Amino acid sequence: MAKAVVIDGPAGSGKSTTAIELAKRLGFIYLDTGAMYRAVTLKFIKSGLVDFSDESKIRSLLSGTKIDFTPSQVGLRVLLDNSDVTDEIRADEVDEFVSEVSALPLVREFMQAEQRRFAADNDIVAEGRDLGTYVFPNADVKIFLVADLDTRARRRLIQKCADNNQLDSFRQNLAKRDKIDSSRRHSPLKKADDAIEVDTSKLDFNQQVDIIYQICRKKFAS
Ligand code: DC
């Protein structure tokens, strides 16, 4: 049976960088479920969907949606309906709407089915919000990554090469997304009872990867 390591946690807690390196060390495939929600958000924005209660339009947009990941020399590329959207899905406009779009039950059901299909045939390190609680309740290793709001905002600032005076707006955007992600009705951001919590606020990158890698080694050696 395929193996699954899942890493959940709020935006900016270090999930992506950790999951990518961990997948490399374990020889597993990295699955970025946030990128999938971002891709569909981009599709909704581009198709001019403004009324998120329009279920028939959402259904018809989703039914023609294809999301793929392809490895490249500069990392994993995200393909939406065969077009490379790797950079576009990180745009501010997508940041603005992604929590709202990912709270829609139709969107979540579509994505979760895709994620389970992907994991059925591959050993994965997947990152998201609801993986340990909802999508992969039987995952071999469940990690819940956290970091304080200030640390997370600073990381985002560096990631986006933004100016220091934008720190407050990053902080506000993260706090708003945390609130929507953890209070939505369908599969909210939540630590699974059997997940191991790792606080990365005071850890550097190598330390946080090492901690989780050792947890995985122990699990897969047994
Ligand atoms: O990890 P990220 O910031 O790229 O995720 C973008 C958004 O997608 C985030 O605000 C919440 C949503 N998301 C989700 O609801 N469930 C997941 N498994 C992954 C992401």
Short mmCIF file of C-alpha atoms and ligand atoms in Angstrom, two decimals:
data_model
loop_
_atom_site.label_atom_id
_atom_site.label_comp_id
_atom_site.label_asym_id
_atom_site.label_seq_id
_atom_site.Cartn_x
_atom_site.Cartn_y
_atom_site.Cartn_z
CA MET A 1 0.00 0.00 0.00
CA ALA A 2 1.21 3.51 -0.77
CA LYS A 3 2.67 5.50 2.13
CA ALA A 4 1.46 8.96 3.16
CA VAL A 5 3.08 11.67 5.25
CA VAL A 6 0.78 14.67 5.72
CA ILE A 7 1.71 18.12 6.96
CA ASP A 8 -1.10 20.48 7.91
CA GLY A 9 -0.95 23.94 9.41
CA PRO A 10 -1.66 27.62 8.81
CA ALA A 11 -0.18 29.70 5.97
CA GLY A 12 3.47 30.60 6.50
CA SER A 13 4.20 27.89 9.07
CA GLY A 14 6.85 26.39 6.75
CA LYS A 15 4.83 23.55 5.24
CA SER A 16 5.95 23.91 1.61
CA THR A 17 9.70 24.16 2.13
CA THR A 18 9.61 21.37 4.71
CA ALA A 19 7.43 19.05 2.63
CA ILE A 20 9.55 19.53 -0.51
CA GLU A 21 12.81 18.69 1.29
CA LEU A 22 11.23 15.83 3.22
CA ALA A 23 9.84 14.29 0.01
CA LYS A 24 13.32 14.50 -1.50
CA ARG A 25 14.93 12.76 1.48
CA LEU A 26 12.29 10.02 1.65
CA GLY A 27 12.08 9.55 -2.13
CA PHE A 28 8.34 10.26 -2.04
CA ILE A 29 6.27 12.50 -4.32
CA TYR A 30 5.40 15.98 -3.05
CA LEU A 31 1.75 16.99 -3.25
CA ASP A 32 0.90 20.67 -2.74
CA THR A 33 -2.84 20.70 -2.07
CA GLY A 34 -2.82 24.49 -1.50
CA ALA A 35 -1.61 24.92 -5.09
CA MET A 36 -4.66 22.96 -6.25
CA TYR A 37 -7.02 25.35 -4.41
CA ARG A 38 -5.03 28.28 -5.78
CA ALA A 39 -5.30 26.96 -9.36
CA VAL A 40 -9.06 26.62 -9.17
CA THR A 41 -9.31 30.09 -7.59
CA LEU A 42 -7.35 31.49 -10.54
CA LYS A 43 -9.72 29.74 -12.91
CA PHE A 44 -12.74 31.25 -11.15
CA ILE A 45 -11.21 34.75 -11.24
CA LYS A 46 -10.33 34.44 -14.94
CA SER A 47 -13.76 33.21 -15.85
CA GLY A 48 -15.30 36.21 -14.10
CA LEU A 49 -17.08 34.20 -11.42
CA VAL A 50 -18.02 36.78 -8.82
CA ASP A 51 -21.02 35.12 -7.22
CA PHE A 52 -19.65 32.23 -5.19
CA SER A 53 -23.18 31.02 -4.46
CA ASP A 54 -23.75 30.21 -8.15
CA GLU A 55 -23.55 26.42 -7.78
CA SER A 56 -24.36 25.55 -11.37
CA LYS A 57 -21.55 27.77 -12.70
CA ILE A 58 -19.14 26.33 -10.11
CA ARG A 59 -20.13 22.79 -11.06
CA SER A 60 -19.64 23.47 -14.74
CA LEU A 61 -16.23 25.15 -14.19
CA LEU A 62 -15.05 22.27 -11.99
CA SER A 63 -16.21 19.56 -14.37
CA GLY A 64 -13.81 20.83 -17.04
CA THR A 65 -10.90 21.37 -14.64
CA LYS A 66 -7.63 19.43 -14.88
CA ILE A 67 -4.79 20.07 -12.43
CA ASP A 68 -1.40 18.43 -12.91
CA PHE A 69 2.07 18.74 -11.43
CA THR A 70 5.21 18.30 -13.49
CA PRO A 71 8.76 18.29 -12.17
CA SER A 72 11.20 20.82 -13.68
CA GLN A 73 14.73 22.03 -12.96
CA VAL A 74 13.37 24.90 -10.89
CA GLY A 75 10.90 22.80 -8.91
CA LEU A 76 7.40 21.54 -9.40
CA ARG A 77 5.31 23.29 -12.07
CA VAL A 78 1.54 23.53 -11.69
CA LEU A 79 -0.58 22.99 -14.77
CA LEU A 80 -4.18 24.14 -14.97
CA ASP A 81 -6.02 22.74 -17.97
CA ASN A 82 -2.60 22.11 -19.57
CA SER A 83 -1.32 25.70 -19.06
CA ASP A 84 1.56 26.47 -16.70
CA VAL A 85 0.15 28.66 -13.88
CA THR A 86 2.96 28.15 -11.34
CA ASP A 87 3.67 31.88 -10.97
CA GLU A 88 0.15 33.19 -11.51
CA ILE A 89 -1.32 31.20 -8.62
CA ARG A 90 0.91 33.18 -6.20
CA ALA A 91 -0.52 36.56 -7.30
CA ASP A 92 -2.07 38.88 -4.68
CA GLU A 93 -5.50 38.52 -6.26
CA VAL A 94 -5.39 34.76 -5.72
CA ASP A 95 -4.21 35.29 -2.12
CA GLU A 96 -7.22 37.53 -1.66
CA PHE A 97 -9.86 35.02 -2.78
CA VAL A 98 -8.36 31.59 -2.18
CA SER A 99 -9.74 31.09 1.33
CA GLU A 100 -13.23 32.04 0.20
CA VAL A 101 -13.09 29.69 -2.81
CA SER A 102 -11.60 26.84 -0.81
CA ALA A 103 -14.41 27.11 1.73
CA LEU A 104 -16.98 26.13 -0.94
CA PRO A 105 -18.15 22.54 -0.33
CA LEU A 106 -18.30 21.75 -4.07
CA VAL A 107 -14.70 22.85 -4.50
CA ARG A 108 -13.52 20.88 -1.47
CA GLU A 109 -15.24 17.68 -2.57
CA PHE A 110 -13.72 17.93 -6.04
CA MET A 111 -10.19 18.57 -4.69
CA GLN A 112 -10.35 15.93 -2.00
CA ALA A 113 -11.35 13.25 -4.53
CA GLU A 114 -8.43 14.31 -6.77
CA GLN A 115 -6.01 14.17 -3.82
CA ARG A 116 -7.12 10.67 -2.80
CA ARG A 117 -6.80 9.45 -6.37
CA PHE A 118 -3.25 10.80 -6.52
CA ALA A 119 -2.27 9.20 -3.21
CA ALA A 120 -3.65 5.80 -4.13
CA ASP A 121 -0.76 5.09 -6.51
CA ASN A 122 2.10 7.16 -5.05
CA ASP A 123 4.07 7.41 -1.81
CA ILE A 124 3.46 11.04 -0.91
CA VAL A 125 4.43 13.91 1.33
CA ALA A 126 1.37 16.14 1.11
CA GLU A 127 0.80 19.54 2.65
CA GLY A 128 -2.51 21.25 3.36
CA ARG A 129 -5.06 22.10 6.03
CA ASP A 130 -7.42 19.12 6.31
CA LEU A 131 -5.24 16.17 5.32
CA GLY A 132 -4.76 14.51 8.70
CA THR A 133 -8.33 15.12 9.83
CA TYR A 134 -10.31 14.55 6.69
CA VAL A 135 -8.62 13.60 3.42
CA PHE A 136 -6.12 11.03 4.75
CA PRO A 137 -7.29 10.00 8.23
CA ASN A 138 -5.13 6.86 7.99
CA ALA A 139 -1.91 8.62 6.95
CA ASP A 140 1.26 6.95 8.30
CA VAL A 141 2.66 10.20 9.72
CA LYS A 142 0.66 13.32 10.59
CA ILE A 143 2.41 16.58 11.38
CA PHE A 144 0.74 19.83 12.43
CA LEU A 145 3.12 22.72 11.78
CA VAL A 146 2.61 26.02 13.61
CA ALA A 147 4.49 29.32 14.04
CA ASP A 148 3.51 32.65 15.60
CA LEU A 149 1.83 35.25 13.38
CA ASP A 150 4.79 37.63 13.36
CA THR A 151 7.24 34.95 12.24
CA ARG A 152 4.86 33.82 9.51
CA ALA A 153 4.33 37.38 8.21
CA ARG A 154 8.10 37.96 8.09
CA ARG A 155 8.62 34.73 6.15
CA ARG A 156 6.00 35.77 3.60
CA LEU A 157 7.65 39.18 3.28
CA ILE A 158 10.99 37.56 2.41
CA GLN A 159 9.35 35.00 0.11
CA LYS A 160 7.65 37.76 -1.90
CA CYS A 161 10.70 40.10 -1.75
CA ALA A 162 8.34 42.75 -0.35
CA ASP A 163 9.18 45.94 1.50
CA ASN A 164 9.25 46.08 5.31
CA ASN A 165 6.38 48.56 5.42
CA GLN A 166 4.11 45.84 4.03
CA LEU A 167 4.59 43.69 7.13
CA ASP A 168 1.35 44.82 8.67
CA SER A 169 -0.71 44.06 5.59
CA PHE A 170 0.89 40.57 5.40
CA ARG A 171 0.01 40.05 9.05
CA GLN A 172 -3.59 41.06 8.39
CA ASN A 173 -3.93 38.86 5.31
CA LEU A 174 -2.59 35.82 7.21
CA ALA A 175 -4.85 36.45 10.20
CA LYS A 176 -7.87 36.77 7.92
CA ARG A 177 -7.01 33.54 6.09
CA ASP A 178 -6.40 31.69 9.38
CA LYS A 179 -9.86 32.75 10.51
CA ILE A 180 -11.66 31.68 7.33
CA ASP A 181 -9.65 28.42 7.01
CA SER A 182 -10.26 27.35 10.60
CA SER A 183 -13.88 28.42 10.92
CA ARG A 184 -15.34 27.05 7.67
CA ARG A 185 -17.95 24.34 8.05
CA HIS A 186 -16.49 21.80 5.62
CA SER A 187 -13.15 20.23 6.71
CA PRO A 188 -11.62 23.23 8.50
CA LEU A 189 -7.96 23.75 9.40
CA LYS A 190 -7.58 21.69 12.55
CA LYS A 191 -4.96 19.53 14.22
CA ALA A 192 -5.86 15.83 14.04
CA ASP A 193 -5.94 14.16 17.47
CA ASP A 194 -3.11 11.85 16.46
CA ALA A 195 -0.97 14.52 14.73
CA ILE A 196 2.39 15.61 16.15
CA GLU A 197 2.58 19.39 16.60
CA VAL A 198 5.86 21.08 15.64
CA ASP A 199 6.31 24.80 16.38
CA THR A 200 8.75 26.26 13.84
CA SER A 201 8.88 29.84 15.24
CA LYS A 202 12.35 29.36 16.68
CA LEU A 203 13.61 26.63 14.36
CA ASP A 204 15.68 27.07 11.25
CA PHE A 205 14.87 25.18 8.08
CA ASN A 206 17.28 22.28 8.66
CA GLN A 207 16.12 21.81 12.23
CA GLN A 208 12.46 21.61 11.28
CA VAL A 209 13.12 19.14 8.43
CA ASP A 210 15.36 16.99 10.64
CA ILE A 211 12.74 16.71 13.38
CA ILE A 212 10.08 15.51 10.95
CA TYR A 213 12.49 13.29 8.99
CA GLN A 214 13.44 11.45 12.19
CA ILE A 215 9.75 10.92 13.01
CA CYS A 216 9.23 9.42 9.53
CA ARG A 217 12.33 7.21 9.73
CA LYS A 218 11.16 5.78 13.02
CA LYS A 219 7.71 5.10 11.60
CA PHE A 220 8.85 3.48 8.37
CA ALA A 221 11.58 1.44 10.05
CA SER A 222 9.04 -0.30 12.25
O1 DC B 1 -1.01 26.53 1.51
P1 DC B 1 -1.51 27.71 0.69
O2 DC B 1 -1.37 29.03 1.38
O3 DC B 1 -0.96 27.73 -0.69
O4 DC B 1 -3.08 27.43 0.56
C1 DC B 1 -3.94 28.32 -0.11
C2 DC B 1 -5.34 28.22 0.49
O5 DC B 1 -5.91 26.96 0.16
C3 DC B 1 -5.45 28.38 1.98
O6 DC B 1 -5.88 29.68 2.33
C4 DC B 1 -6.47 27.38 2.41
C5 DC B 1 -6.69 26.49 1.24
N1 DC B 1 -6.37 25.09 1.48
C6 DC B 1 -7.35 24.30 2.03
O7 DC B 1 -8.42 24.79 2.35
N2 DC B 1 -7.13 22.97 2.20
C7 DC B 1 -5.96 22.42 1.86
N3 DC B 1 -5.78 21.11 2.01
C8 DC B 1 -4.93 23.23 1.32
C9 DC B 1 -5.16 24.57 1.16
#
